């Protein structure tokens, strides 16, 4: 299905400039790149055949705007997002600088579905369309399948943004309500020598972990087609919180435990063996005073998921429920990440990471010999609008790393926790994953006694 740049009809124009909030102060026009930015740029150079992009989809209820109106609206909002009108330039010291040739028309496109049955094909076109030459990001307006529903797909090269910066883009373009809080250490407490020691120890731990070579290569289970697909599921966010809170866990812990349970069933049904699943967890490491809109400030941590959980110890064991033992396993692995000391160590490490070690580590931790899935989560906003149309759902588009089974994202929007799986079209029975995840959440809810009677 071709991508069209022709304006579609719209029954409701987008807000004029007078109805949108004024832009924030724009940072310096020359902004230094981070070592993680440069690591992703190097990955792009080494594997130009691979899409090193991520993003998200917002689903809206109401008539779609005209392409010309959407371009004008995005162009106005870009005053609050200076990175999106910049590009990386320079020699040995790369910096973000304003793009003198920037044009909104090269970044905002539309895909028109061929009637009610053409929605899936139109969305897949937006997921797989190439960026315009020299572009670091793109927006695709997907519509035509229904008069009162459409979607906006935003994709960006990972060298341009990480998930936290992309969430700011979402809130700037579509978000409403209060910004979602993110854990961030205050920089106080332990003295500098102790913090340096913690950061060095953390680096040593994860570098050592990345040296482990897995014999299992998930790519051998199927031949990739090169076309990405998206599958979605959702549960009320309060459900995840009710399950995790009594045991001292987070909604994200519950998500990972449900993911492990879903993969256990999916492996049996699809015939894809999963002796081990190790996921990459991106961790936001920005300081409280650091601008969230520029580049990457994240650290990638490997986490082995308890897909094949050990049998219960005794018949009457209190922790006999397999789903709860998965949750306990995940919480044991993530407990340090929720603590102030480790978050401070990660923040200090990312702030001072030199280029070559960062480049080496990113290549190692993303290698299918070390990890075979990407698992990210992101709080987005309480609500969202575009003109008079309302955002009714969201889906993260995690980075799909070559050799990985899939990328899975959990977005928190309004009252919903929405899971999205991005995988190659050839992945066997990939469409089952969201439903199996929802069922695994239900099993956790039942086993933990968190289910609310109606």
Short mmCIF file of C-alpha atoms in Angstrom, two decimals:
data_model
loop_
_atom_site.label_atom_id
_atom_site.label_comp_id
_atom_site.label_asym_id
_atom_site.label_seq_id
_atom_site.Cartn_x
_atom_site.Cartn_y
_atom_site.Cartn_z
CA UNK A 1 0.00 0.00 0.00
CA UNK A 2 1.63 3.30 -1.07
CA UNK A 3 2.15 6.21 1.26
CA UNK A 4 0.25 9.23 0.05
CA UNK A 5 1.19 12.87 0.51
CA UNK A 6 -2.14 14.18 -0.72
CA UNK A 7 -4.42 15.98 1.72
CA UNK A 8 -7.48 14.10 2.90
CA UNK A 9 -10.82 15.70 3.65
CA UNK A 10 -11.46 16.78 7.22
CA UNK A 11 -14.73 17.72 8.82
CA UNK A 12 -13.03 19.42 11.80
CA UNK A 13 -9.91 21.55 11.46
CA UNK A 14 -7.12 21.33 13.99
CA UNK A 15 -6.69 24.14 16.52
CA UNK A 16 -5.28 27.40 15.22
CA UNK A 17 -2.06 28.82 16.63
CA UNK A 18 -4.05 30.92 19.07
CA UNK A 19 -5.53 27.85 20.73
CA UNK A 20 -2.32 25.98 21.50
CA UNK A 21 -0.02 26.62 24.41
CA UNK A 22 3.12 28.67 23.81
CA UNK A 23 6.47 26.95 23.32
CA UNK A 24 8.97 26.27 26.09
CA UNK A 25 12.33 28.03 26.08
CA UNK A 26 14.53 26.53 23.36
CA UNK A 27 17.91 25.15 24.51
CA UNK A 28 21.20 26.08 22.91
CA UNK A 29 21.18 25.52 19.12
CA UNK A 30 24.34 23.41 19.50
CA UNK A 31 23.67 20.51 21.81
CA UNK A 32 26.29 17.80 22.46
CA UNK A 33 25.50 14.23 21.50
CA UNK A 34 25.70 11.57 24.18
CA UNK A 35 27.79 8.42 23.92
CA UNK A 36 24.59 6.34 23.61
CA UNK A 37 23.50 8.52 20.65
CA UNK A 38 26.82 7.82 18.97
CA UNK A 39 26.56 4.10 19.75
CA UNK A 40 23.25 3.89 17.89
CA UNK A 41 24.67 5.92 14.99
CA UNK A 42 27.49 3.38 14.78
CA UNK A 43 24.98 0.51 14.81
CA UNK A 44 23.23 2.16 11.86
CA UNK A 45 26.51 2.43 9.96
CA UNK A 46 27.42 -1.20 10.64
CA UNK A 47 23.98 -2.55 9.69
CA UNK A 48 22.40 -0.15 7.17
CA UNK A 49 19.99 -2.92 6.18
CA UNK A 50 18.30 -2.82 9.60
CA UNK A 51 15.63 -0.39 10.84
CA UNK A 52 17.07 1.09 14.02
CA UNK A 53 13.88 2.94 14.88
CA UNK A 54 11.23 2.86 17.59
CA UNK A 55 8.09 4.89 18.26
CA UNK A 56 4.43 4.63 19.07
CA UNK A 57 0.90 4.72 17.74
CA UNK A 58 -1.98 6.83 19.06
CA UNK A 59 -5.48 5.63 18.21
CA UNK A 60 -8.09 8.38 18.00
CA UNK A 61 -11.87 8.54 17.88
CA UNK A 62 -13.26 11.14 15.50
CA UNK A 63 -12.83 12.32 11.91
CA UNK A 64 -9.25 12.44 10.64
CA UNK A 65 -7.71 15.83 9.91
CA UNK A 66 -6.48 16.80 6.47
CA UNK A 67 -2.80 16.10 5.86
CA UNK A 68 -2.13 19.80 5.28
CA UNK A 69 -3.74 20.68 8.61
CA UNK A 70 -1.73 18.01 10.43
CA UNK A 71 1.49 19.29 8.89
CA UNK A 72 0.70 22.82 9.99
CA UNK A 73 -0.15 21.63 13.50
CA UNK A 74 3.03 19.56 13.83
CA UNK A 75 5.09 22.43 12.46
CA UNK A 76 3.76 24.75 15.14
CA UNK A 77 4.38 22.24 17.94
CA UNK A 78 7.97 21.74 16.83
CA UNK A 79 8.81 25.04 18.49
CA UNK A 80 8.66 23.09 21.78
CA UNK A 81 10.77 20.20 20.46
CA UNK A 82 13.96 21.68 18.99
CA UNK A 83 15.67 18.30 18.65
CA UNK A 84 13.19 17.31 15.94
CA UNK A 85 14.36 20.16 13.72
CA UNK A 86 18.04 19.38 14.31
CA UNK A 87 20.56 16.93 12.91
CA UNK A 88 23.90 15.50 13.98
CA UNK A 89 26.88 17.29 12.44
CA UNK A 90 30.58 17.67 13.09
CA UNK A 91 33.69 15.55 12.90
CA UNK A 92 35.22 13.99 16.00
CA UNK A 93 32.86 15.97 18.27
CA UNK A 94 29.36 15.38 16.99
CA UNK A 95 26.69 17.84 18.06
CA UNK A 96 23.02 18.40 17.45
CA UNK A 97 22.62 21.51 15.31
CA UNK A 98 19.61 23.15 13.61
CA UNK A 99 18.84 21.57 10.24
CA UNK A 100 18.93 24.37 7.69
CA UNK A 101 17.07 22.22 5.16
CA UNK A 102 14.34 21.02 7.54
CA UNK A 103 10.86 20.74 5.99
CA UNK A 104 7.75 19.44 7.74
CA UNK A 105 6.45 17.95 4.48
CA UNK A 106 9.34 15.46 4.43
CA UNK A 107 8.41 14.22 7.90
CA UNK A 108 4.58 14.10 8.00
CA UNK A 109 2.79 11.70 5.64
CA UNK A 110 -0.47 9.85 5.33
CA UNK A 111 -1.61 6.32 4.49
CA UNK A 112 -5.18 5.91 3.28
CA UNK A 113 -6.79 2.52 3.94
CA UNK A 114 -8.64 0.83 1.11
CA UNK A 115 -11.99 0.82 2.86
CA UNK A 116 -13.05 -0.97 6.08
CA UNK A 117 -11.00 -4.06 5.27
CA UNK A 118 -7.83 -2.10 4.56
CA UNK A 119 -6.99 -0.98 8.09
CA UNK A 120 -4.42 -3.65 8.86
CA UNK A 121 -2.56 -3.14 5.58
CA UNK A 122 -2.54 0.64 6.05
CA UNK A 123 -1.11 0.37 9.58
CA UNK A 124 1.56 -2.08 8.42
CA UNK A 125 2.54 0.40 5.72
CA UNK A 126 3.06 3.09 8.35
CA UNK A 127 5.10 0.70 10.52
CA UNK A 128 7.42 -0.27 7.68
CA UNK A 129 7.65 2.86 5.51
CA UNK A 130 11.21 4.20 5.12
CA UNK A 131 12.11 7.62 6.43
CA UNK A 132 12.63 10.39 3.92
CA UNK A 133 16.32 10.84 2.99
CA UNK A 134 18.13 12.57 5.85
CA UNK A 135 15.11 12.42 8.19
CA UNK A 136 15.50 11.25 11.79
CA UNK A 137 11.78 10.75 12.38
CA UNK A 138 8.41 10.58 10.70
CA UNK A 139 4.67 10.88 11.42
CA UNK A 140 2.08 8.89 9.46
CA UNK A 141 -1.63 9.75 9.50
CA UNK A 142 -3.48 6.43 9.00
CA UNK A 143 -7.17 6.66 8.08
CA UNK A 144 -9.82 5.76 5.52
CA UNK A 145 -11.19 2.58 7.11
CA UNK A 146 -13.91 4.35 9.12
CA UNK A 147 -15.35 7.89 9.22
CA UNK A 148 -14.83 8.31 12.98
CA UNK A 149 -11.50 6.61 13.72
CA UNK A 150 -7.90 7.06 12.70
CA UNK A 151 -4.37 6.67 14.04
CA UNK A 152 -1.17 8.69 14.19
CA UNK A 153 2.04 6.67 13.99
CA UNK A 154 5.25 8.34 15.19
CA UNK A 155 8.60 6.65 14.51
CA UNK A 156 12.10 7.90 15.25
CA UNK A 157 15.64 6.73 14.74
CA UNK A 158 16.93 5.58 18.12
CA UNK A 159 20.01 7.75 17.69
CA UNK A 160 17.60 10.70 17.90
CA UNK A 161 15.60 9.81 21.01
CA UNK A 162 15.05 7.25 23.71
CA UNK A 163 11.65 6.28 25.09
CA UNK A 164 11.55 8.99 27.74
CA UNK A 165 12.25 11.73 25.19
CA UNK A 166 9.67 10.20 22.84
CA UNK A 167 7.08 10.29 25.66
CA UNK A 168 7.69 14.04 25.94
CA UNK A 169 7.05 14.28 22.20
CA UNK A 170 3.75 12.44 22.68
CA UNK A 171 2.68 14.74 25.51
CA UNK A 172 3.67 17.83 23.53
CA UNK A 173 1.77 16.77 20.42
CA UNK A 174 -1.21 14.91 21.89
CA UNK A 175 -1.01 14.69 25.65
CA UNK A 176 -3.21 16.17 28.31
CA UNK A 177 -3.26 16.21 32.08
CA UNK A 178 -0.27 16.01 34.38
CA UNK A 179 3.04 14.61 33.20
CA UNK A 180 3.71 11.13 34.52
CA UNK A 181 6.30 11.00 37.26
CA UNK A 182 9.52 8.99 36.77
CA UNK A 183 11.86 7.81 39.53
CA UNK A 184 14.96 9.99 39.71
CA UNK A 185 17.57 10.10 42.46
CA UNK A 186 18.22 13.49 43.99
CA UNK A 187 22.00 13.23 43.80
CA UNK A 188 22.40 13.60 47.54
CA UNK A 189 23.18 11.06 50.21
CA UNK A 190 26.33 9.05 49.56
CA UNK A 191 29.57 10.92 48.98
CA UNK A 192 31.39 11.05 45.65
CA UNK A 193 33.89 8.20 46.36
CA UNK A 194 31.07 5.85 47.33
CA UNK A 195 29.01 6.80 44.28
CA UNK A 196 32.00 6.31 41.97
CA UNK A 197 32.59 2.89 43.50
CA UNK A 198 28.94 1.93 43.04
CA UNK A 199 28.96 3.06 39.40
CA UNK A 200 32.18 1.17 38.63
CA UNK A 201 30.84 -1.94 40.35
CA UNK A 202 27.62 -1.73 38.37
CA UNK A 203 29.54 -1.36 35.10
CA UNK A 204 31.71 -4.36 35.94
CA UNK A 205 28.66 -6.47 36.79
CA UNK A 206 26.84 -5.85 33.54
CA UNK A 207 29.92 -5.97 31.33
CA UNK A 208 30.65 -9.39 32.83
CA UNK A 209 27.07 -10.45 32.17
CA UNK A 210 27.31 -9.35 28.53
CA UNK A 211 30.32 -11.62 28.01
CA UNK A 212 28.12 -14.70 28.42
CA UNK A 213 27.53 -16.32 25.05
CA UNK A 214 24.24 -18.13 24.55
CA UNK A 215 24.17 -21.21 22.38
CA UNK A 216 20.52 -20.62 21.58
CA UNK A 217 19.82 -18.31 18.65
CA UNK A 218 16.11 -17.50 18.35
CA UNK A 219 16.43 -16.43 14.72
CA UNK A 220 16.96 -20.07 13.75
CA UNK A 221 13.30 -20.81 14.57
CA UNK A 222 12.04 -18.84 11.56
CA UNK A 223 13.30 -16.99 8.49
CA UNK A 224 12.69 -13.23 8.93
CA UNK A 225 10.65 -11.54 6.21
CA UNK A 226 11.89 -8.03 6.99
CA UNK A 227 8.32 -6.79 7.58
CA UNK A 228 7.25 -5.74 11.07
CA UNK A 229 3.85 -6.44 12.58
CA UNK A 230 2.09 -5.00 15.64
CA UNK A 231 -0.21 -6.87 18.02
CA UNK A 232 -1.92 -5.26 21.04
CA UNK A 233 -3.58 -6.13 24.35
CA UNK A 234 -4.70 -4.16 27.39
CA UNK A 235 -5.76 -4.49 31.02
CA UNK A 236 -6.76 -1.84 33.60
CA UNK A 237 -3.63 -0.39 35.12
CA UNK A 238 -5.15 -0.77 38.60
CA UNK A 239 -5.16 -4.53 38.03
CA UNK A 240 -1.38 -4.61 37.70
CA UNK A 241 -0.97 -2.36 40.75
CA UNK A 242 -3.30 -4.48 42.92
CA UNK A 243 -1.33 -7.59 42.06
CA UNK A 244 2.10 -6.11 42.71
CA UNK A 245 1.56 -3.76 45.67
CA UNK A 246 0.89 -6.35 48.45
CA UNK A 247 4.16 -8.13 47.57
CA UNK A 248 6.17 -4.90 47.26
CA UNK A 249 6.27 -5.06 43.47
CA UNK A 250 5.49 -2.57 40.74
CA UNK A 251 3.10 -2.73 37.80
CA UNK A 252 6.12 -3.28 35.59
CA UNK A 253 7.16 -6.30 37.68
CA UNK A 254 3.70 -7.79 37.17
CA UNK A 255 3.96 -7.10 33.43
CA UNK A 256 7.29 -8.95 33.19
CA UNK A 257 5.96 -11.90 35.20
CA UNK A 258 2.90 -12.09 32.93
CA UNK A 259 5.19 -11.86 29.90
CA UNK A 260 7.18 -14.84 31.15
CA UNK A 261 3.98 -16.83 31.69
CA UNK A 262 2.67 -15.90 28.25
CA UNK A 263 5.92 -16.97 26.62
CA UNK A 264 5.78 -20.35 28.32
CA UNK A 265 2.40 -21.07 26.72
CA UNK A 266 3.35 -19.45 23.41
CA UNK A 267 6.48 -21.58 23.11
CA UNK A 268 4.42 -24.76 23.46
CA UNK A 269 1.79 -23.62 20.94
CA UNK A 270 4.14 -22.13 18.36
CA UNK A 271 6.80 -24.81 18.52
CA UNK A 272 9.54 -22.21 19.11
CA UNK A 273 11.83 -23.57 21.85
CA UNK A 274 12.62 -21.13 24.64
CA UNK A 275 15.20 -22.66 26.94
CA UNK A 276 16.06 -19.14 28.01
CA UNK A 277 14.66 -15.64 27.43
CA UNK A 278 16.81 -12.69 28.42
CA UNK A 279 15.23 -9.29 27.86
CA UNK A 280 16.88 -5.91 27.45
CA UNK A 281 15.36 -3.40 29.89
CA UNK A 282 16.00 0.27 29.01
CA UNK A 283 16.34 2.41 32.17
CA UNK A 284 15.93 6.19 32.03
CA UNK A 285 18.98 7.78 33.70
CA UNK A 286 18.25 11.48 33.35
CA UNK A 287 18.96 13.80 36.24
CA UNK A 288 16.12 15.85 37.66
CA UNK A 289 17.59 18.97 36.05
CA UNK A 290 18.29 17.35 32.67
CA UNK A 291 16.22 18.10 29.57
CA UNK A 292 14.25 15.01 28.58
CA UNK A 293 13.86 16.03 24.94
CA UNK A 294 17.46 15.58 23.75
CA UNK A 295 18.84 12.27 22.56
CA UNK A 296 19.49 9.19 24.70
CA UNK A 297 20.10 9.08 28.44
CA UNK A 298 19.29 5.44 29.04
CA UNK A 299 21.10 2.33 30.16
CA UNK A 300 20.34 -1.17 28.88
CA UNK A 301 20.12 -3.91 31.50
CA UNK A 302 19.75 -7.63 30.73
CA UNK A 303 17.12 -9.52 32.73
CA UNK A 304 16.45 -13.23 32.45
CA UNK A 305 12.71 -13.93 32.45
CA UNK A 306 11.42 -16.96 34.40
CA UNK A 307 9.76 -18.63 31.42
CA UNK A 308 10.61 -22.14 32.61
CA UNK A 309 9.99 -21.80 36.32
CA UNK A 310 11.15 -24.58 38.67
CA UNK A 311 8.45 -26.91 40.04
CA UNK A 312 6.95 -26.14 43.44
CA UNK A 313 9.00 -27.39 46.39
CA UNK A 314 6.17 -29.17 48.23
CA UNK A 315 2.55 -29.92 47.51
CA UNK A 316 1.28 -27.57 50.21
CA UNK A 317 3.82 -24.82 49.62
CA UNK A 318 2.51 -21.30 50.15
CA UNK A 319 4.31 -20.11 46.99
CA UNK A 320 3.06 -23.06 44.95
CA UNK A 321 1.25 -20.99 42.32
CA UNK A 322 3.53 -20.93 39.28
CA UNK A 323 2.44 -17.44 38.27
CA UNK A 324 3.25 -16.00 41.70
CA UNK A 325 6.64 -17.68 41.74
CA UNK A 326 7.36 -15.97 38.44
CA UNK A 327 6.42 -12.65 40.02
CA UNK A 328 8.67 -13.30 43.02
CA UNK A 329 11.52 -14.21 40.68
CA UNK A 330 11.11 -10.96 38.72
CA UNK A 331 10.84 -8.87 41.89
CA UNK A 332 14.04 -10.39 43.26
CA UNK A 333 15.85 -9.41 40.06
CA UNK A 334 14.42 -5.87 39.89
CA UNK A 335 14.46 -5.00 43.61
CA UNK A 336 17.81 -3.21 43.39
CA UNK A 337 16.62 -1.20 40.39
CA UNK A 338 13.83 0.26 42.51
CA UNK A 339 16.29 1.40 45.15
CA UNK A 340 17.92 4.81 45.41
CA UNK A 341 21.49 3.48 45.42
CA UNK A 342 21.24 1.59 42.14
CA UNK A 343 19.33 4.35 40.37
CA UNK A 344 21.98 6.82 41.47
CA UNK A 345 24.72 4.45 40.26
CA UNK A 346 23.04 4.04 36.87
CA UNK A 347 22.62 7.79 36.58
CA UNK A 348 26.27 8.43 37.43
CA UNK A 349 27.40 5.70 35.04
CA UNK A 350 25.38 7.00 32.09
CA UNK A 351 26.46 10.58 32.76
CA UNK A 352 30.14 9.68 32.41
CA UNK A 353 30.11 6.78 29.93
CA UNK A 354 32.99 7.17 27.44
CA UNK A 355 32.38 6.56 23.75
CA UNK A 356 34.24 3.36 22.90
CA UNK A 357 33.19 1.32 25.97
CA UNK A 358 29.60 2.48 25.47
CA UNK A 359 29.67 1.45 21.83
CA UNK A 360 31.09 -1.96 22.74
CA UNK A 361 28.59 -2.53 25.55
CA UNK A 362 25.55 -1.58 23.44
CA UNK A 363 26.61 -3.98 20.70
CA UNK A 364 27.08 -6.75 23.24
CA UNK A 365 23.89 -6.27 25.24
CA UNK A 366 21.78 -6.09 22.06
CA UNK A 367 23.41 -9.15 20.53
CA UNK A 368 21.12 -12.22 20.25
CA UNK A 369 23.93 -14.18 21.89
CA UNK A 370 23.25 -12.21 25.08
CA UNK A 371 19.58 -11.12 24.85
CA UNK A 372 16.68 -12.17 22.65
CA UNK A 373 13.88 -9.68 23.40
CA UNK A 374 13.43 -5.98 24.08
CA UNK A 375 11.07 -5.10 26.95
CA UNK A 376 10.29 -1.47 27.68
CA UNK A 377 7.56 0.45 29.49
CA UNK A 378 6.61 4.10 29.53
CA UNK A 379 4.03 6.26 31.34
CA UNK A 380 2.51 8.56 28.75
CA UNK A 381 -0.30 10.83 29.96
CA UNK A 382 -3.72 10.95 31.59
CA UNK A 383 -5.46 11.84 28.34
CA UNK A 384 -4.79 13.03 24.82
CA UNK A 385 -6.45 15.02 22.06
CA UNK A 386 -5.85 16.23 18.53
CA UNK A 387 -8.23 19.03 17.71
CA UNK A 388 -11.64 17.80 18.82
CA UNK A 389 -10.73 14.12 18.51
CA UNK A 390 -9.77 12.02 21.51
CA UNK A 391 -6.93 9.53 21.97
CA UNK A 392 -8.58 6.23 22.89
CA UNK A 393 -5.54 3.96 23.00
CA UNK A 394 -1.79 3.80 22.55
CA UNK A 395 0.85 1.29 21.52
CA UNK A 396 4.60 1.53 21.98
CA UNK A 397 6.78 0.43 19.07
CA UNK A 398 9.91 -0.95 20.74
CA UNK A 399 13.16 -1.36 18.87
CA UNK A 400 13.16 -4.70 17.02
CA UNK A 401 16.78 -5.82 17.24
CA UNK A 402 18.15 -8.19 14.56
CA UNK A 403 18.05 -11.74 15.91
CA UNK A 404 15.57 -10.93 18.68
CA UNK A 405 12.23 -12.67 18.88
CA UNK A 406 10.26 -9.46 19.39
CA UNK A 407 10.09 -6.12 21.16
CA UNK A 408 7.37 -5.68 23.78
CA UNK A 409 6.23 -2.35 25.15
CA UNK A 410 3.90 -1.45 28.00
CA UNK A 411 2.36 2.03 27.83
CA UNK A 412 0.42 3.57 30.69
CA UNK A 413 -2.29 5.85 29.28
CA UNK A 414 -5.28 6.97 31.29
CA UNK A 415 -6.75 4.00 33.13
CA UNK A 416 -5.14 1.42 30.88
CA UNK A 417 -1.92 -0.56 30.73
CA UNK A 418 -1.53 -1.38 27.04
CA UNK A 419 0.86 -4.06 25.85
CA UNK A 420 2.21 -4.11 22.31
CA UNK A 421 4.33 -6.74 20.60
CA UNK A 422 6.41 -5.77 17.56
CA UNK A 423 7.87 -8.71 15.68
CA UNK A 424 8.75 -9.89 12.22
CA UNK A 425 5.72 -11.07 10.27
CA UNK A 426 7.27 -14.54 10.04
CA UNK A 427 7.31 -15.11 13.81
CA UNK A 428 5.16 -18.20 14.36
CA UNK A 429 1.83 -17.45 16.08
CA UNK A 430 2.97 -13.96 17.06
CA UNK A 431 -0.64 -12.79 17.05
CA UNK A 432 -1.31 -14.97 20.11
CA UNK A 433 1.09 -13.07 22.38
CA UNK A 434 -1.21 -10.21 23.56
CA UNK A 435 -4.06 -12.56 24.43
CA UNK A 436 -1.70 -14.91 26.26
CA UNK A 437 -0.30 -11.92 28.19
CA UNK A 438 -3.81 -10.86 29.21
CA UNK A 439 -4.55 -14.41 30.34
CA UNK A 440 -1.31 -14.50 32.34
CA UNK A 441 -2.30 -11.25 34.09
CA UNK A 442 -5.65 -12.88 34.91
CA UNK A 443 -3.87 -15.89 36.42
CA UNK A 444 -1.73 -13.61 38.57
CA UNK A 445 -4.83 -11.71 39.68
CA UNK A 446 -6.58 -14.95 40.63
CA UNK A 447 -3.57 -16.47 42.38
CA UNK A 448 -2.81 -13.33 44.37
CA UNK A 449 -6.39 -12.77 45.48
CA UNK A 450 -6.35 -9.31 43.86
CA UNK A 451 -9.43 -9.88 41.74
CA UNK A 452 -12.25 -7.47 42.59
CA UNK A 453 -15.64 -9.14 42.73
CA UNK A 454 -18.30 -7.48 40.65
#
